[in-house]
Coordinates of C-alpha atoms in Angstrom, one line a residue:
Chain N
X23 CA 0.0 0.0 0.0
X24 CA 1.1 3.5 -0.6
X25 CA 2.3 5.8 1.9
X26 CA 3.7 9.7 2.0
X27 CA 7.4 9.9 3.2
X28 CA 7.8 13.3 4.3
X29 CA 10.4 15.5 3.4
X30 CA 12.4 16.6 6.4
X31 CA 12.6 20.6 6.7
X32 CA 15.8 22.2 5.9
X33 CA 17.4 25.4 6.8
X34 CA 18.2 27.7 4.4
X35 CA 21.5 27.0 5.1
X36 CA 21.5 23.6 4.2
X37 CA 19.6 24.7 1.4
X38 CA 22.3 26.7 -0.3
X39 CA 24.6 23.6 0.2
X40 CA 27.7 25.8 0.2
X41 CA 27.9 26.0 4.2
X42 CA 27.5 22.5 4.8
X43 CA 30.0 22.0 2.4
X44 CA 32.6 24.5 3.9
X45 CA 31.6 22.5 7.7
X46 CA 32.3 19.2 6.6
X47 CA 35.7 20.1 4.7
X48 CA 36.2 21.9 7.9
X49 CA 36.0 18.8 9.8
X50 CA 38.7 16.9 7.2
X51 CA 41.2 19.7 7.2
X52 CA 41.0 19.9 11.2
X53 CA 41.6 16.2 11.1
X54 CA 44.3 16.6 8.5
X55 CA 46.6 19.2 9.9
X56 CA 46.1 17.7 13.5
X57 CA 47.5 14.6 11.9
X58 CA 50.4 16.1 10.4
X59 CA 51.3 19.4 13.0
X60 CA 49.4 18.4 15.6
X61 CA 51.2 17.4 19.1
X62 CA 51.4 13.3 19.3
X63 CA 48.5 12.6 21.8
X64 CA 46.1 14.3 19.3
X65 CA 46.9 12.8 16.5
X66 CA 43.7 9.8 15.4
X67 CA 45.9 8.1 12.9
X68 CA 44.6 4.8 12.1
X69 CA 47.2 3.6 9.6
X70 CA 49.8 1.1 11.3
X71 CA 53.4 2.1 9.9
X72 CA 53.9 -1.4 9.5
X73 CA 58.0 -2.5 10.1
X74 CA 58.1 0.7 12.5
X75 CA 55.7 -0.6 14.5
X76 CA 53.0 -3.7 14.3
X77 CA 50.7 -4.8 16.9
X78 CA 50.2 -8.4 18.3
X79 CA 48.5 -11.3 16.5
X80 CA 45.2 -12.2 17.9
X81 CA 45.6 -14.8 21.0
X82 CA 44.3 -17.9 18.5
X83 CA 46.6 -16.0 15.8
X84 CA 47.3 -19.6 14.0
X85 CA 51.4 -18.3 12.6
X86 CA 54.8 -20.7 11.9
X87 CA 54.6 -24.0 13.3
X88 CA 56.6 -25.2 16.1
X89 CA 57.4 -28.2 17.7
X90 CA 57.4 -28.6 21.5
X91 CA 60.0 -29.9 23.4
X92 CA 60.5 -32.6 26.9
X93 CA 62.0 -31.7 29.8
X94 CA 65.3 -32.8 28.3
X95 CA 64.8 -31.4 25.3
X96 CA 63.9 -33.9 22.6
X97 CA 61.1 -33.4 20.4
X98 CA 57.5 -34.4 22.4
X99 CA 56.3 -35.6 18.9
X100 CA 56.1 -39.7 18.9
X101 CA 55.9 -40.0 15.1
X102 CA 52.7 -40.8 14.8
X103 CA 51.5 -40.2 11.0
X104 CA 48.6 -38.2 12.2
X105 CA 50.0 -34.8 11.6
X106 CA 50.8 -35.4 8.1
X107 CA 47.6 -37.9 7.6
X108 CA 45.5 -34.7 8.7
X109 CA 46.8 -32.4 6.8
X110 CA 44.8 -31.1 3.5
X111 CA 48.0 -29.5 2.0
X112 CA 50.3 -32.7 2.4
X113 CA 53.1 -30.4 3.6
X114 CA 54.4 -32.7 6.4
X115 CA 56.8 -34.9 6.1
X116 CA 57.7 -37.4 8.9
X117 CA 60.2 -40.4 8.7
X118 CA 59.8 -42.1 12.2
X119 CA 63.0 -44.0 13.9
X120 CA 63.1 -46.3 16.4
X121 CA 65.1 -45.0 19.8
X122 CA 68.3 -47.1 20.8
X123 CA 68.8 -50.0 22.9
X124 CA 69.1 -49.4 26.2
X125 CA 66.7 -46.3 26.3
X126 CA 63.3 -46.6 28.4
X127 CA 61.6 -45.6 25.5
X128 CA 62.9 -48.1 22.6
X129 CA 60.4 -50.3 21.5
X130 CA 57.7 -48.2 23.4
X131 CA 57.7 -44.6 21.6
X132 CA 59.0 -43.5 18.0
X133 CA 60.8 -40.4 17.0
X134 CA 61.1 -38.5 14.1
X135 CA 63.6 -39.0 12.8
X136 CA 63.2 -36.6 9.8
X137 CA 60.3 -34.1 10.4
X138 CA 59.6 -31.3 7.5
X139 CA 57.2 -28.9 7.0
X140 CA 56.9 -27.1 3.6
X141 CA 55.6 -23.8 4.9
X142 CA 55.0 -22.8 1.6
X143 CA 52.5 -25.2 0.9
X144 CA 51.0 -24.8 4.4
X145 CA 48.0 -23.1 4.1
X146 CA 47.8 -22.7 8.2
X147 CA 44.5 -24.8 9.3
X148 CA 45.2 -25.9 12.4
X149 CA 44.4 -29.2 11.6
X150 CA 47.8 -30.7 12.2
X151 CA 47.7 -29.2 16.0
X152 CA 44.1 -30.6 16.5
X153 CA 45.3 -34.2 15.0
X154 CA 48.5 -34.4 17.1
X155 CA 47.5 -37.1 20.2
X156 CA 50.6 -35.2 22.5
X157 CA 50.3 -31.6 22.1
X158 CA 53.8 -31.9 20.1
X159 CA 53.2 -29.7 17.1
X160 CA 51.5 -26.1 17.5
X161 CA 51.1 -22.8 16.2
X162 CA 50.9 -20.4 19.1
X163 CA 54.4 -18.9 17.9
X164 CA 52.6 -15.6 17.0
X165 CA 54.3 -14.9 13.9
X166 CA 53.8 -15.6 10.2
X167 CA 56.0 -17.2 8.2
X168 CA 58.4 -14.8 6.3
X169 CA 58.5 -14.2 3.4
X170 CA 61.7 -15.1 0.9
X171 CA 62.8 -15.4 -3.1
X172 CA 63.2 -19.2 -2.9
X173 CA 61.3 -22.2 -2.1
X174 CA 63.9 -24.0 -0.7
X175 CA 63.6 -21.3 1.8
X176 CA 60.3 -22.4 3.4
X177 CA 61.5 -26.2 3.8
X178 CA 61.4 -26.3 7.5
X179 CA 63.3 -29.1 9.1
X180 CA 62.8 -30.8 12.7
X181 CA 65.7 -28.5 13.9
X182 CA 64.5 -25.2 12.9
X183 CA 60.7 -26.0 13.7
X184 CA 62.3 -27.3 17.1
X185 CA 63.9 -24.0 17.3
X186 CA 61.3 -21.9 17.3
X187 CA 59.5 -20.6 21.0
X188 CA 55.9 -20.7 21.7
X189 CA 54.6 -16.8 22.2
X190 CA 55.2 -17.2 25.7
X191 CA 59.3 -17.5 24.5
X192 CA 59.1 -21.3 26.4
X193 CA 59.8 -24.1 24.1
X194 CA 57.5 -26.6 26.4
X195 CA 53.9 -26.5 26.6
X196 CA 51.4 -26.7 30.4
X197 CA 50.3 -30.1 29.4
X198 CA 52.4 -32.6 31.9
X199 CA 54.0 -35.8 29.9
X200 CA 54.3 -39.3 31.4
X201 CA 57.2 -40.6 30.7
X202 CA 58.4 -44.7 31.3
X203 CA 59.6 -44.8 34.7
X204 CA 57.4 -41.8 35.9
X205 CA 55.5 -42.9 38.9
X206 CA 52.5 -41.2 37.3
X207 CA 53.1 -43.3 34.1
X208 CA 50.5 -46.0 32.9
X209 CA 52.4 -48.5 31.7
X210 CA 53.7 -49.7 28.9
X211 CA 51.0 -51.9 27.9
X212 CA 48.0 -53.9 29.8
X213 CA 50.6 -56.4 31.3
X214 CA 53.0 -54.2 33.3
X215 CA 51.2 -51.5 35.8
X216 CA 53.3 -50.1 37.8
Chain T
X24 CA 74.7 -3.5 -13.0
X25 CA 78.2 -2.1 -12.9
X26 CA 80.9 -4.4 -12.2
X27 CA 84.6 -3.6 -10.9
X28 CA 85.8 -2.2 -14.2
X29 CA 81.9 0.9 -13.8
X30 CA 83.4 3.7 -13.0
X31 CA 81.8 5.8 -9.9
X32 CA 79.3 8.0 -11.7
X33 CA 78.0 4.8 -13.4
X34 CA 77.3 3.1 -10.2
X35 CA 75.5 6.1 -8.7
X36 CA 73.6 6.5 -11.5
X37 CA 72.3 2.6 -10.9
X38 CA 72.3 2.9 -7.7
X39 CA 69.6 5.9 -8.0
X40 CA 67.8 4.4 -10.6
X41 CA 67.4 1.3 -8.7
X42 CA 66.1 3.7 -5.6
X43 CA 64.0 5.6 -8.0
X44 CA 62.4 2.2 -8.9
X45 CA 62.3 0.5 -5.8
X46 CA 60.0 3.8 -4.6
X47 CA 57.8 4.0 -7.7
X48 CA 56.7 0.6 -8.4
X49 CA 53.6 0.5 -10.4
X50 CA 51.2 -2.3 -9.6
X51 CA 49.5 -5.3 -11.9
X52 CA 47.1 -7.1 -9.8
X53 CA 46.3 -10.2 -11.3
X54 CA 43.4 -11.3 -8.7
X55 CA 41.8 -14.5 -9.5
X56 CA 40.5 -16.0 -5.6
X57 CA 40.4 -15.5 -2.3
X58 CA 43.5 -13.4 -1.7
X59 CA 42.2 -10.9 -3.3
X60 CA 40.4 -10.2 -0.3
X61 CA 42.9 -9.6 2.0
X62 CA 45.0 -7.8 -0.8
X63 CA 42.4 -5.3 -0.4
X64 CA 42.5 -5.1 3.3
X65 CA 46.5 -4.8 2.6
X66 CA 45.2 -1.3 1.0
X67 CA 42.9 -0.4 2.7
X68 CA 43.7 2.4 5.7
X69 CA 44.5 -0.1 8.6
X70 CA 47.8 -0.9 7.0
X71 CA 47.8 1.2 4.0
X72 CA 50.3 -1.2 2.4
X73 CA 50.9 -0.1 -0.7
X74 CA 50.7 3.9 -0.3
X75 CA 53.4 3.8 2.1
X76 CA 55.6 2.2 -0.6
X77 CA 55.1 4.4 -3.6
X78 CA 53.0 1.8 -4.9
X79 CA 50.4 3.0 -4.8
X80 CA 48.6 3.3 -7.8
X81 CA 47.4 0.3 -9.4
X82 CA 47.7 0.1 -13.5
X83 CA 45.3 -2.3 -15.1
X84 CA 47.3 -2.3 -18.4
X85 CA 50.1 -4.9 -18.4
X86 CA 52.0 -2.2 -20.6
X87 CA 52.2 0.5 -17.8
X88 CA 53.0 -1.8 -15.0
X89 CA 56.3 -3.3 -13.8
X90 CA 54.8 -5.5 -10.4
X91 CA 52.7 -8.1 -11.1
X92 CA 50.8 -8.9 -8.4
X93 CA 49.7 -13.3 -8.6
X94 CA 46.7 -13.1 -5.9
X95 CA 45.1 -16.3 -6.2
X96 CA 45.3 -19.7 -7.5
X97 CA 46.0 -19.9 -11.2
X98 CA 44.5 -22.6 -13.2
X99 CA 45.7 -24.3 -15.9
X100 CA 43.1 -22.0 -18.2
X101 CA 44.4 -19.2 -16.9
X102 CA 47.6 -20.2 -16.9
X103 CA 48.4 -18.7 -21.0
X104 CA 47.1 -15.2 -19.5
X105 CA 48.6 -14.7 -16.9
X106 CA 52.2 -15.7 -18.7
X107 CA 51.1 -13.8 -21.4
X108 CA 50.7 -10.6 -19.6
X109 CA 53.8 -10.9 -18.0
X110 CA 55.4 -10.7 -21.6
X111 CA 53.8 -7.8 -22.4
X112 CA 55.2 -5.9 -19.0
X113 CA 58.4 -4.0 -20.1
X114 CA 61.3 -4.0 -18.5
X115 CA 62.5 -4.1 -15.5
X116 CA 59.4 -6.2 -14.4
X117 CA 58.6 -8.3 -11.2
X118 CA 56.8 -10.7 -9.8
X119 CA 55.1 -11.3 -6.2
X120 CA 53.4 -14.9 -6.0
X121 CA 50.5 -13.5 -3.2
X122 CA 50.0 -16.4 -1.0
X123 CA 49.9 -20.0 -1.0
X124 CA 48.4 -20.6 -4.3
X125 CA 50.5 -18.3 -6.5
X126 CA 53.4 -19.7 -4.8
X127 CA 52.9 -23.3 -4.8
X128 CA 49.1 -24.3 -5.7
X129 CA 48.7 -24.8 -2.0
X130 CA 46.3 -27.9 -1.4
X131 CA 44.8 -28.1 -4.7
X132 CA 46.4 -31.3 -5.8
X133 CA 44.8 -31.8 -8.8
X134 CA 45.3 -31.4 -12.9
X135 CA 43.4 -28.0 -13.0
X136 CA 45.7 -25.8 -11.4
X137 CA 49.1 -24.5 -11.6
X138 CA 50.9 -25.7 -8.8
X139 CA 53.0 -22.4 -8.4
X140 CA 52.9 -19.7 -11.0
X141 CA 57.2 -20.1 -11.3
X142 CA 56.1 -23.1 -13.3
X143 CA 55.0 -20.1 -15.8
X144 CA 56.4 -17.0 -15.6
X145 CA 59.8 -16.1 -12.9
X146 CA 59.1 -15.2 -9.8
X147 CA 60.8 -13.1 -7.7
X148 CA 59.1 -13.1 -4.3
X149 CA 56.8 -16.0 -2.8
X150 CA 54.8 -15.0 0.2
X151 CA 53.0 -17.5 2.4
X152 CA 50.0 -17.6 4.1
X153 CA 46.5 -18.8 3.0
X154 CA 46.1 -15.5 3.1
X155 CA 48.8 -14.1 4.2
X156 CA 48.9 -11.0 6.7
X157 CA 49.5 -8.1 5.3
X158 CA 52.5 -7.7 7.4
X159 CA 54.0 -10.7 5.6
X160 CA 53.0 -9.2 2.4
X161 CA 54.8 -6.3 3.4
X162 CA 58.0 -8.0 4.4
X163 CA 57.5 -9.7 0.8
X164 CA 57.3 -6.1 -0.7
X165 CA 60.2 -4.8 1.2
X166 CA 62.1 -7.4 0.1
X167 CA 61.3 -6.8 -3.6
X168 CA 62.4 -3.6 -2.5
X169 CA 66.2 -4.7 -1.4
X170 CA 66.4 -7.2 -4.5
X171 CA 65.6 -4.2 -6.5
X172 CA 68.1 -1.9 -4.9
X173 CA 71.5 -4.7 -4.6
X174 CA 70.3 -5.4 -8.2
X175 CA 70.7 -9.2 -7.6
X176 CA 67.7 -10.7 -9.6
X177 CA 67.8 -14.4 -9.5
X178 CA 64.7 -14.6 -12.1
X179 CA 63.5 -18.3 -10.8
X180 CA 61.8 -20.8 -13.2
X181 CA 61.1 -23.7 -11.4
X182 CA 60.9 -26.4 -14.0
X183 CA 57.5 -29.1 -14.1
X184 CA 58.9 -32.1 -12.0
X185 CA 59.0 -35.2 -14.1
X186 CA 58.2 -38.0 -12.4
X187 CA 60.2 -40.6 -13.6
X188 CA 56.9 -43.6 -13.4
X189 CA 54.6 -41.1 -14.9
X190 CA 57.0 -40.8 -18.2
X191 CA 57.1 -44.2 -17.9
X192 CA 53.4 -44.7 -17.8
X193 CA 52.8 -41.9 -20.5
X194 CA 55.1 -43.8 -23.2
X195 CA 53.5 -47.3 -22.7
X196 CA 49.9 -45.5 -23.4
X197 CA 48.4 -46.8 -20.2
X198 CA 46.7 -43.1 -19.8
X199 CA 44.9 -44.1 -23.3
X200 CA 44.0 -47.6 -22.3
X201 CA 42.7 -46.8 -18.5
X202 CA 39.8 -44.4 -20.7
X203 CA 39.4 -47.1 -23.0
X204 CA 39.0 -49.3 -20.1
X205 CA 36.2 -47.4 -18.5
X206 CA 34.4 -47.4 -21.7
X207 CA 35.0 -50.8 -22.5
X208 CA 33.2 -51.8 -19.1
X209 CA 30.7 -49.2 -19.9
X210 CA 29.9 -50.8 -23.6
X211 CA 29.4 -54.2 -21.7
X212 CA 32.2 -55.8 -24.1
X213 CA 33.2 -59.4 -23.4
X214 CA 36.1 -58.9 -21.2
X215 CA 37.8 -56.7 -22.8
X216 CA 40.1 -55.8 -20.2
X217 CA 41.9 -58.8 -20.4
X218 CA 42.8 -58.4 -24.4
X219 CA 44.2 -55.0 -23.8
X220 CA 46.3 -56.0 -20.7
X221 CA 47.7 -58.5 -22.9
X222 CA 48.4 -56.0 -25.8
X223 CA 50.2 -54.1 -23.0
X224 CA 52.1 -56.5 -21.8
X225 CA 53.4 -57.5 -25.2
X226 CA 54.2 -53.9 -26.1
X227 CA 56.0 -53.1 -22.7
X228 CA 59.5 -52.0 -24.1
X229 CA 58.0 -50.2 -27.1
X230 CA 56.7 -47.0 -27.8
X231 CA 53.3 -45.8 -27.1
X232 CA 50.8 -48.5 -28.4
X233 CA 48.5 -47.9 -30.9
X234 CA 44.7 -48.2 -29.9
X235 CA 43.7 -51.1 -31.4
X236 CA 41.4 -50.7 -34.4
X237 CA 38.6 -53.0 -32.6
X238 CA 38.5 -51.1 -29.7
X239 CA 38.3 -47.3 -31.7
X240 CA 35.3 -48.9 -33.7
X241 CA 33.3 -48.5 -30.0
X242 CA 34.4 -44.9 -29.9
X243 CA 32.7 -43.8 -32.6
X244 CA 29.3 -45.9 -31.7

């Protein structure tokens, strides 16, 4: 059905245009030599000069991988497959090893022996950290990857994924690990409780 | 670039040249996905990316332009364009792959797209990230910027892998005979699976085998 929409009044003022014009370029010009003369606490600038200054990544910020360590500094990760089975790029490369004779943790645990991530490839889902069964692989570091002029570049090995700190700078994560011997330990299989 | 034997005015004259460059770069983007999003957030006044670079105007003529911009992934359709427009950029020209996609083809695993546009055209910086901050496309920009100043250009054409099976594979016509196959089962033929294995048995060391002339008959019906 029909209706009326009425026309709001206007001023003459407003009518003539040319001093509503002249107030609103008032307002920009004000803005603009504040900006540029003005003292620092005045300025509204909401441009980030980006390399002189940045501000943080979002808490969940998903950046570079990393891969936590133990207490005695050996990778947490147990070689599992399910990193690299989960993820959609197929950027994760894993060849496990068995640990030597002699340790508490041969024929129990694997490690990688060979652990590489193409970052390039990566397209940063997450789904590697959800996948992983012992918080081993995460990507709290806070950063993005860097950019470079060579793929080879981005091939990140277990070393340099191993060197890289969580955003809290510690290489370890809250989550306590159980480890062979530990009196908090399950056991190695059904047979042997401690 | 001048060498030990350029003579002082030479090498300023480079030098400013490459800083007059570096500071003026005039934009392509080639925007085909996603990224193109967050290129735009990369302009617009949170980060004001390109501005602060003296790149800020974007030229939509391959002819006027000397950065091309890959945002997005390139398919193998596209694939002609896009190399074709980086021939008609004049010199000196540059290339930023724009995330994943443009770098490497990211997880499309598949025969439709590029996997990484240095399969086409050389690229001089890859940034990653699916899509990438703009502060890593910023750190890829400044680093165009000290490649274009030290004048060390290491134009990089990655070369198509070749798989050694898959030539393998490709020579002994199995590609042909796995299509024939499906439409052999499809036609309801009496087993003719087992024929054409034998033909490709027999004619393993030879070249590619010929479809035989029974078997092109059902193509046609």
């Amino acid at each position: 059905m029909a209706y009326l929409i009425k026309k709001p009044a206007r001023t003459l003022s407003e009518q003539v245009y040319a001093v509503e014009a002249a107030k609103g370029l008032g307002i920009t010009f004000r803005r603009l030599f504040t900006n540029v003369f003005g003292k620092a606490e005045d300025k509204k600038i909401a441009t980030i000069q980006y390399p002189d200054e940045s501000r943080d990544y979002p808490e969940r910020f998903r950046g570079v991988h990393r891969l936590t360590h133990r207490v005695d500094g050996s990778p947490r990760c147990v070689a599992c497959l399910c990193c690299s089975t989960a993820c959609p790029a197929q950027c994760i490369h894993i060849e496990p090893a068995e640990y030597g004779e002699g340790d508490p943790r041969h024929g129990y645990e694997r490690f990688p022996r060979l652990f590489v991530i193409d970052e390039l490839r990566c397209i940063f889902c997450g789904f590697c950290v959800e996948a992983c069964p012992c918080d081993a692989i995460r990507m709290d570091t806070g950063t993005h990857v860097p950019a470079s002029w060579s793929r080879e570049h981005f091939i990140f090995d277990k070393e340099t994924l191993m060197s890289i700190p969580g955003r809290d700078g510690t290489y370890v994560t809250d989550n306590p690990r159980h480890e062979p011997g530990d009196p908090t330990h399950p056991g190695i299989d059904r047979d042997h409780h401690h | 670039m001048g060498g030990a034997d350029a003579g002082f005015v030479t090498t300023k004259i480079e030098d400013l040249l490459a800083w007059a460059r570096k500071w003026s770069l005039f934009q392509y983007p080639f925007v085909t996905a996603c990224c193109g999003m967050e290129f735009m957030s990369l302009n617009g006044p949170r980060y004001d990316g390109l501005a602060r670079f003296g790149a800020e105007a974007p030229r939509f003529s391959p002819r006027q332009s000397d950065l091309l911009w890959v945002v997005g992934t390139v398919t193998q359709r596209q694939a002609p364009a896009l190399r074709r427009i980086y021939e008609q950029m004049a010199d000196p020209k540059y290339v930023i792959a724009f995330g994943t996609c443009a770098a490497t083809g990211g997880f499309y695993d598949n025969y439709t797209t590029v996997p990484g546009i240095d399969k086409i055209i050389p690229t001089d910086v890859y940034v990653p990230g699916c899509p990438p901050r703009p502060e890593a496309v910023l750190d890829g920009l400044m680093l165009l910027q000290q490649k274009i100043q030290s004048g060390t250009r290491h134009p990089l054409v990655v070369p198509p892998k070749e798989v050694p099976e898959m030539v393998q594979l490709r020579k002994k016509g199995t590609s042909v005979y796995y299509g024939q196959k499906k439409l052999e089962a499809a036609l309801g033929e009496t087993n003719p699976v087992a024929a054409l294995n034998a033909a490709f048995v027999e004619d393993r060391t030879g070249e590619a085998t010929a479809i035989p002339a029974h078997l092109k008959d059902h193509r046609k019906g």
